[in-house]
GROMACS .gro file of C-alpha atoms in nm:
model
  336
    1UNK     CA    1  10.251  14.397  10.416
    2UNK     CA    2  10.239  14.130  10.682
    3UNK     CA    3  10.560  13.958  10.772
    4UNK     CA    4  10.573  13.576  10.754
    5UNK     CA    5  10.548  13.548  11.132
    6UNK     CA    6  10.248  13.783  11.145
    7UNK     CA    7  10.070  13.602  10.863
    8UNK     CA    8  10.135  13.260  11.005
    9UNK     CA    9   9.971  13.358  11.333
   10UNK     CA   10   9.640  13.416  11.157
   11UNK     CA   11   9.627  13.084  10.977
   12UNK     CA   12   9.471  12.754  11.076
   13UNK     CA   13   9.696  12.452  11.099
   14UNK     CA   14   9.641  12.079  11.088
   15UNK     CA   15   9.903  11.869  11.263
   16UNK     CA   16  10.136  11.613  11.113
   17UNK     CA   17   9.987  11.271  11.196
   18UNK     CA   18  10.121  11.160  11.535
   19UNK     CA   19   9.895  10.867  11.612
   20UNK     CA   20  10.189  10.633  11.588
   21UNK     CA   21  10.325  10.793  11.906
   22UNK     CA   22  10.009  10.719  12.098
   23UNK     CA   23   9.949  10.415  12.317
   24UNK     CA   24   9.748  10.118  12.176
   25UNK     CA   25   9.366  10.121  12.205
   26UNK     CA   26   9.251  10.161  12.564
   27UNK     CA   27   9.101   9.816  12.591
   28UNK     CA   28   9.432   9.649  12.503
   29UNK     CA   29   9.588   9.582  12.843
   30UNK     CA   30   9.935   9.431  12.858
   31UNK     CA   31  10.036   9.214  13.153
   32UNK     CA   32  10.416   9.181  13.175
   33UNK     CA   33  10.384   8.912  13.441
   34UNK     CA   34  10.180   8.681  13.223
   35UNK     CA   35  10.455   8.492  13.043
   36UNK     CA   36  10.460   8.157  12.865
   37UNK     CA   37  10.658   7.908  13.073
   38UNK     CA   38  10.819   7.595  12.931
   39UNK     CA   39  10.925   7.279  13.118
   40UNK     CA   40  11.209   7.047  13.021
   41UNK     CA   41  11.078   6.756  13.232
   42UNK     CA   42  10.962   6.452  13.029
   43UNK     CA   43  10.593   6.373  13.029
   44UNK     CA   44  10.482   6.011  13.036
   45UNK     CA   45  10.271   5.880  12.754
   46UNK     CA   46   9.990   5.773  12.990
   47UNK     CA   47   9.958   6.117  13.141
   48UNK     CA   48   9.975   6.271  12.795
   49UNK     CA   49   9.688   6.059  12.667
   50UNK     CA   50   9.462   6.080  12.973
   51UNK     CA   51   9.515   6.441  13.071
   52UNK     CA   52   9.587   6.598  12.733
   53UNK     CA   53   9.276   6.810  12.730
   54UNK     CA   54   9.321   6.919  13.092
   55UNK     CA   55   9.681   7.027  13.030
   56UNK     CA   56   9.581   7.229  12.727
   57UNK     CA   57   9.321   7.412  12.929
   58UNK     CA   58   9.569   7.486  13.206
   59UNK     CA   59   9.847   7.616  12.983
   60UNK     CA   60   9.894   7.991  13.040
   61UNK     CA   61   9.834   8.093  12.680
   62UNK     CA   62   9.889   8.464  12.617
   63UNK     CA   63   9.559   8.639  12.568
   64UNK     CA   64   9.492   8.907  12.307
   65UNK     CA   65   9.568   9.169  12.572
   66UNK     CA   66   9.923   9.026  12.595
   67UNK     CA   67   9.989   8.981  12.224
   68UNK     CA   68   9.814   9.192  11.961
   69UNK     CA   69   9.988   9.016  11.669
   70UNK     CA   70   9.913   8.666  11.806
   71UNK     CA   71   9.546   8.752  11.827
   72UNK     CA   72   9.529   8.865  11.465
   73UNK     CA   73   9.645   8.522  11.349
   74UNK     CA   74   9.433   8.312  11.587
   75UNK     CA   75   9.068   8.218  11.579
   76UNK     CA   76   8.827   8.370  11.833
   77UNK     CA   77   8.767   8.036  12.007
   78UNK     CA   78   9.140   8.005  12.088
   79UNK     CA   79   9.119   8.306  12.315
   80UNK     CA   80   9.108   8.174  12.675
   81UNK     CA   81   8.884   8.465  12.767
   82UNK     CA   82   8.638   8.369  12.497
   83UNK     CA   83   8.416   8.161  12.725
   84UNK     CA   84   8.385   8.455  12.963
   85UNK     CA   85   8.236   8.664  12.681
   86UNK     CA   86   7.946   8.422  12.625
   87UNK     CA   87   7.642   8.509  12.832
   88UNK     CA   88   7.413   8.240  12.964
   89UNK     CA   89   7.188   8.105  12.694
   90UNK     CA   90   7.374   8.285  12.412
   91UNK     CA   91   7.442   8.065  12.108
   92UNK     CA   92   7.809   8.001  12.047
   93UNK     CA   93   7.772   8.108  11.683
   94UNK     CA   94   7.653   8.453  11.787
   95UNK     CA   95   7.936   8.488  12.036
   96UNK     CA   96   8.194   8.395  11.771
   97UNK     CA   97   8.041   8.645  11.531
   98UNK     CA   98   8.064   8.918  11.794
   99UNK     CA   99   8.429   8.848  11.864
  100UNK     CA  100   8.506   8.842  11.491
  101UNK     CA  101   8.346   9.185  11.457
  102UNK     CA  102   8.570   9.307  11.739
  103UNK     CA  103   8.869   9.162  11.552
  104UNK     CA  104   8.777   9.349  11.234
  105UNK     CA  105   8.749   9.683  11.413
  106UNK     CA  106   9.087   9.633  11.579
  107UNK     CA  107   9.254   9.534  11.253
  108UNK     CA  108   9.109   9.847  11.089
  109UNK     CA  109   9.247  10.050  11.379
  110UNK     CA  110   9.586   9.888  11.321
  111UNK     CA  111   9.572   9.971  10.951
  112UNK     CA  112   9.491  10.335  11.025
  113UNK     CA  113   9.782  10.346  11.272
  114UNK     CA  114  10.021  10.215  11.004
  115UNK     CA  115   9.882  10.454  10.741
  116UNK     CA  116   9.942  10.751  10.971
  117UNK     CA  117  10.297  10.633  11.040
  118UNK     CA  118  10.375  10.604  10.669
  119UNK     CA  119  10.217  10.943  10.609
  120UNK     CA  120  10.425  11.113  10.875
  121UNK     CA  121  10.745  10.963  10.736
  122UNK     CA  122  10.637  11.028  10.378
  123UNK     CA  123  10.601  11.400  10.443
  124UNK     CA  124  10.972  11.410  10.524
  125UNK     CA  125  11.110  11.148  10.286
  126UNK     CA  126  10.996  11.161   9.924
  127UNK     CA  127  11.154  10.845   9.780
  128UNK     CA  128  11.012  10.911   9.433
  129UNK     CA  129  11.151  11.264   9.450
  130UNK     CA  130  11.498  11.141   9.543
  131UNK     CA  131  11.510  10.894   9.254
  132UNK     CA  132  11.379  11.157   9.013
  133UNK     CA  133  11.629  11.416   9.135
  134UNK     CA  134  11.922  11.186   9.062
  135UNK     CA  135  11.795  11.132   8.708
  136UNK     CA  136  11.739  11.505   8.659
  137UNK     CA  137  12.086  11.600   8.782
  138UNK     CA  138  12.251  11.342   8.557
  139UNK     CA  139  12.067  11.393   8.227
  140UNK     CA  140  11.755  11.617   8.246
  141UNK     CA  141  11.869  11.938   8.415
  142UNK     CA  142  11.655  12.154   8.188
  143UNK     CA  143  11.342  12.011   8.354
  144UNK     CA  144  11.427  12.199   8.676
  145UNK     CA  145  11.411  12.540   8.507
  146UNK     CA  146  11.067  12.711   8.523
  147UNK     CA  147  10.920  12.910   8.238
  148UNK     CA  148  10.830  13.190   8.481
  149UNK     CA  149  10.987  13.284   8.816
  150UNK     CA  150  10.810  13.523   9.055
  151UNK     CA  151  10.828  13.616   9.421
  152UNK     CA  152  10.472  13.498   9.489
  153UNK     CA  153  10.128  13.471   9.326
  154UNK     CA  154  10.067  13.847   9.336
  155UNK     CA  155  10.321  13.892   9.055
  156UNK     CA  156  10.130  13.670   8.810
  157UNK     CA  157   9.902  13.835   8.553
  158UNK     CA  158   9.613  13.587   8.534
  159UNK     CA  159   9.426  13.785   8.271
  160UNK     CA  160   9.722  13.779   8.031
  161UNK     CA  161   9.758  13.403   8.074
  162UNK     CA  162   9.391  13.358   7.990
  163UNK     CA  163   9.430  13.568   7.676
  164UNK     CA  164   9.717  13.347   7.558
  165UNK     CA  165   9.494  13.041   7.556
  166UNK     CA  166   9.550  12.882   7.896
  167UNK     CA  167   9.240  12.719   8.040
  168UNK     CA  168   9.323  12.641   8.402
  169UNK     CA  169   9.567  12.671   8.693
  170UNK     CA  170   9.709  12.395   8.912
  171UNK     CA  171   9.854  12.506   9.246
  172UNK     CA  172  10.088  12.333   9.482
  173UNK     CA  173   9.972  12.385   9.840
  174UNK     CA  174  10.243  12.415  10.106
  175UNK     CA  175  10.448  12.735  10.075
  176UNK     CA  176  10.271  12.826   9.750
  177UNK     CA  177   9.912  12.888   9.862
  178UNK     CA  178   9.949  12.835  10.236
  179UNK     CA  179  10.212  12.809  10.504
  180UNK     CA  180  10.332  12.450  10.556
  181UNK     CA  181  10.058  12.229  10.708
  182UNK     CA  182   9.813  12.521  10.711
  183UNK     CA  183   9.458  12.516  10.579
  184UNK     CA  184   9.423  12.889  10.516
  185UNK     CA  185   9.548  13.085  10.217
  186UNK     CA  186   9.843  13.310  10.306
  187UNK     CA  187   9.666  13.642  10.383
  188UNK     CA  188   9.861  13.868  10.140
  189UNK     CA  189   9.777  13.627   9.854
  190UNK     CA  190   9.400  13.633   9.894
  191UNK     CA  191   9.335  13.921   9.648
  192UNK     CA  192   9.543  13.742   9.382
  193UNK     CA  193   9.354  13.415   9.439
  194UNK     CA  194   9.022  13.595   9.408
  195UNK     CA  195   9.141  13.751   9.082
  196UNK     CA  196   9.247  13.407   8.957
  197UNK     CA  197   8.902  13.271   9.041
  198UNK     CA  198   8.741  13.561   8.858
  199UNK     CA  199   8.948  13.491   8.545
  200UNK     CA  200   8.943  13.109   8.536
  201UNK     CA  201   8.623  13.040   8.729
  202UNK     CA  202   8.612  12.683   8.858
  203UNK     CA  203   8.909  12.580   8.643
  204UNK     CA  204   9.160  12.599   8.926
  205UNK     CA  205   9.274  12.318   9.156
  206UNK     CA  206   9.527  12.212   9.417
  207UNK     CA  207   9.762  11.924   9.335
  208UNK     CA  208   9.968  11.863   9.645
  209UNK     CA  209  10.198  11.609   9.806
  210UNK     CA  210  10.006  11.657  10.129
  211UNK     CA  211   9.630  11.717  10.110
  212UNK     CA  212   9.472  11.486   9.853
  213UNK     CA  213   9.763  11.239   9.834
  214UNK     CA  214   9.632  10.894   9.927
  215UNK     CA  215   9.945  10.795  10.118
  216UNK     CA  216   9.921  11.098  10.344
  217UNK     CA  217   9.552  11.192  10.334
  218UNK     CA  218   9.410  10.840  10.336
  219UNK     CA  219   9.065  10.942  10.461
  220UNK     CA  220   9.034  11.263  10.252
  221UNK     CA  221   8.993  11.467  10.569
  222UNK     CA  222   9.267  11.717  10.488
  223UNK     CA  223   9.153  11.758  10.129
  224UNK     CA  224   8.794  11.826  10.240
  225UNK     CA  225   8.907  12.070  10.509
  226UNK     CA  226   9.123  12.259  10.259
  227UNK     CA  227   8.839  12.275  10.007
  228UNK     CA  228   8.604  12.411  10.274
  229UNK     CA  229   8.856  12.674  10.381
  230UNK     CA  230   8.976  12.794  10.038
  231UNK     CA  231   8.691  12.713   9.801
  232UNK     CA  232   8.939  12.544   9.565
  233UNK     CA  233   8.904  12.186   9.447
  234UNK     CA  234   9.175  11.948   9.577
  235UNK     CA  235   9.269  11.675   9.331
  236UNK     CA  236   9.298  11.324   9.477
  237UNK     CA  237   9.594  11.122   9.354
  238UNK     CA  238   9.814  10.826   9.448
  239UNK     CA  239  10.158  10.926   9.319
  240UNK     CA  240  10.386  11.194   9.460
  241UNK     CA  241  10.522  11.468   9.241
  242UNK     CA  242  10.744  11.471   9.043
  243UNK     CA  243  10.656  11.110   8.957
  244UNK     CA  244  10.335  11.027   8.776
  245UNK     CA  245  10.160  11.150   8.466
  246UNK     CA  246   9.912  11.433   8.409
  247UNK     CA  247   9.625  11.196   8.335
  248UNK     CA  248   9.430  11.270   8.654
  249UNK     CA  249   9.479  11.645   8.611
  250UNK     CA  250   9.375  11.643   8.244
  251UNK     CA  251   9.066  11.438   8.328
  252UNK     CA  252   8.961  11.693   8.589
  253UNK     CA  253   9.007  11.997   8.364
  254UNK     CA  254   8.894  11.832   8.040
  255UNK     CA  255   9.188  11.965   7.839
  256UNK     CA  256   9.551  11.889   7.755
  257UNK     CA  257   9.817  11.964   8.017
  258UNK     CA  258   9.981  12.206   7.769
  259UNK     CA  259   9.679  12.434   7.824
  260UNK     CA  260   9.731  12.438   8.201
  261UNK     CA  261   9.963  12.629   8.436
  262UNK     CA  262  10.153  12.454   8.714
  263UNK     CA  263  10.245  12.685   9.004
  264UNK     CA  264  10.472  12.567   9.285
  265UNK     CA  265  10.767  12.651   9.508
  266UNK     CA  266  10.987  12.342   9.460
  267UNK     CA  267  11.207  12.317   9.147
  268UNK     CA  268  11.272  11.943   9.179
  269UNK     CA  269  10.910  11.847   9.246
  270UNK     CA  270  10.652  12.098   9.117
  271UNK     CA  271  10.857  12.233   8.826
  272UNK     CA  272  11.003  11.897   8.717
  273UNK     CA  273  10.656  11.742   8.726
  274UNK     CA  274  10.508  12.032   8.529
  275UNK     CA  275  10.781  12.044   8.264
  276UNK     CA  276  10.785  11.668   8.223
  277UNK     CA  277  10.411  11.668   8.150
  278UNK     CA  278  10.389  11.977   7.927
  279UNK     CA  279  10.250  12.243   8.165
  280UNK     CA  280  10.355  12.607   8.165
  281UNK     CA  281  10.556  12.614   8.488
  282UNK     CA  282  10.569  12.901   8.738
  283UNK     CA  283  10.815  12.893   9.030
  284UNK     CA  284  10.739  13.101   9.341
  285UNK     CA  285  10.956  13.169   9.644
  286UNK     CA  286  10.853  12.983   9.962
  287UNK     CA  287  10.612  13.179  10.180
  288UNK     CA  288  10.758  13.071  10.514
  289UNK     CA  289  11.051  12.846  10.591
  290UNK     CA  290  11.005  12.861  10.968
  291UNK     CA  291  10.741  12.586  10.974
  292UNK     CA  292  10.933  12.352  10.743
  293UNK     CA  293  11.114  12.046  10.886
  294UNK     CA  294  11.492  12.084  10.906
  295UNK     CA  295  11.562  11.830  10.632
  296UNK     CA  296  11.324  12.006  10.391
  297UNK     CA  297  11.503  12.338  10.447
  298UNK     CA  298  11.839  12.178  10.370
  299UNK     CA  299  11.711  12.008  10.054
  300UNK     CA  300  11.556  12.335   9.941
  301UNK     CA  301  11.892  12.513   9.975
  302UNK     CA  302  12.058  12.249   9.761
  303UNK     CA  303  11.785  12.272   9.498
  304UNK     CA  304  11.814  12.650   9.469
  305UNK     CA  305  12.194  12.635   9.457
  306UNK     CA  306  12.183  12.390   9.165
  307UNK     CA  307  11.915  12.595   8.988
  308UNK     CA  308  12.116  12.917   9.011
  309UNK     CA  309  12.431  12.742   8.896
  310UNK     CA  310  12.263  12.600   8.586
  311UNK     CA  311  12.104  12.936   8.504
  312UNK     CA  312  12.445  13.105   8.523
  313UNK     CA  313  12.576  12.847   8.277
  314UNK     CA  314  12.304  12.950   8.030
  315UNK     CA  315  12.077  12.648   8.060
  316UNK     CA  316  11.729  12.717   7.919
  317UNK     CA  317  11.389  12.574   8.020
  318UNK     CA  318  11.203  12.339   7.791
  319UNK     CA  319  11.006  12.502   7.511
  320UNK     CA  320  10.633  12.540   7.560
  321UNK     CA  321  10.390  12.472   7.278
  322UNK     CA  322  10.172  12.783   7.332
  323UNK     CA  323  10.416  13.061   7.421
  324UNK     CA  324  10.776  13.162   7.368
  325UNK     CA  325  10.784  13.500   7.545
  326UNK     CA  326  10.667  13.484   7.906
  327UNK     CA  327  10.750  13.839   8.013
  328UNK     CA  328  10.388  13.963   7.970
  329UNK     CA  329  10.277  13.719   8.240
  330UNK     CA  330  10.474  13.893   8.515
  331UNK     CA  331  10.338  14.206   8.681
  332UNK     CA  332  10.558  14.502   8.758
  333UNK     CA  333  10.611  14.533   9.136
  334UNK     CA  334  10.500  14.897   9.116
  335UNK     CA  335  10.155  14.773   9.012
  336UNK     CA  336  10.107  14.575   9.332
   0.00000   0.00000   0.00000
């Protein structure tokens, strides 16, 4: 069997968005010496009335290159470089339209920059998850407990689950199917995934807080890349687990969430989401912790410590409508 480090070396990775660390667009040139100067000397009324227009033209207004925000809230004709953009014989209306188009493209670029920044932060700070965790710890601890716990996907008997009436499987991505931020299925899991596809056909999907989440994957690029690499449909959604309902998932599969299996590696996100919405929940161990951010590793330790403590106290998972005995769903390690 490949070790985590060996397996990780064979996978393909996509980076965490880092565009917010890059410099502004190349055509935005800042000039630190071009400052707005102010004078405290009084100006006579006669000079103000006769030379008003001349003074306005001579004022060293900051151009767009000096102030990106100022340009977004000004009209194109207020740009002192605007006249230089008009070629001889070109109608002013066409010139204004051209500058406005430039404005739109730069604003879109700004929006993409902000989206990438929020995505990068969002991958480390799950606000919805924090709020949900507090509620779970205080009054809903049973939601953290999975119906089935296995080392990884190879220990799940997909055929037995199908026989019991389950119609589809929903996978978390990072550390369940792939290493964190990877596009490729963890090599030792590929035979199990192929078996799952053979049993459930097209009724399997990825429901992740990375690929497919609008906040993080705003242009669908990561979802499409993962689908191309794994052959598994990635569900698009706007709300991070464990928040949100199962409406989008049920619509995709065409059945109730109680007929679906939720498989993930995080008790306070994947399992809480699954139990709260009626799935059969399966908790796996993380595939590789080396690629996880430091804060995620610390939160994971706390989650597992609380889970083990509540299990020792005899806390039971929520009842599932289709099954009461889950032992047939787990393969014996000698069969692997």
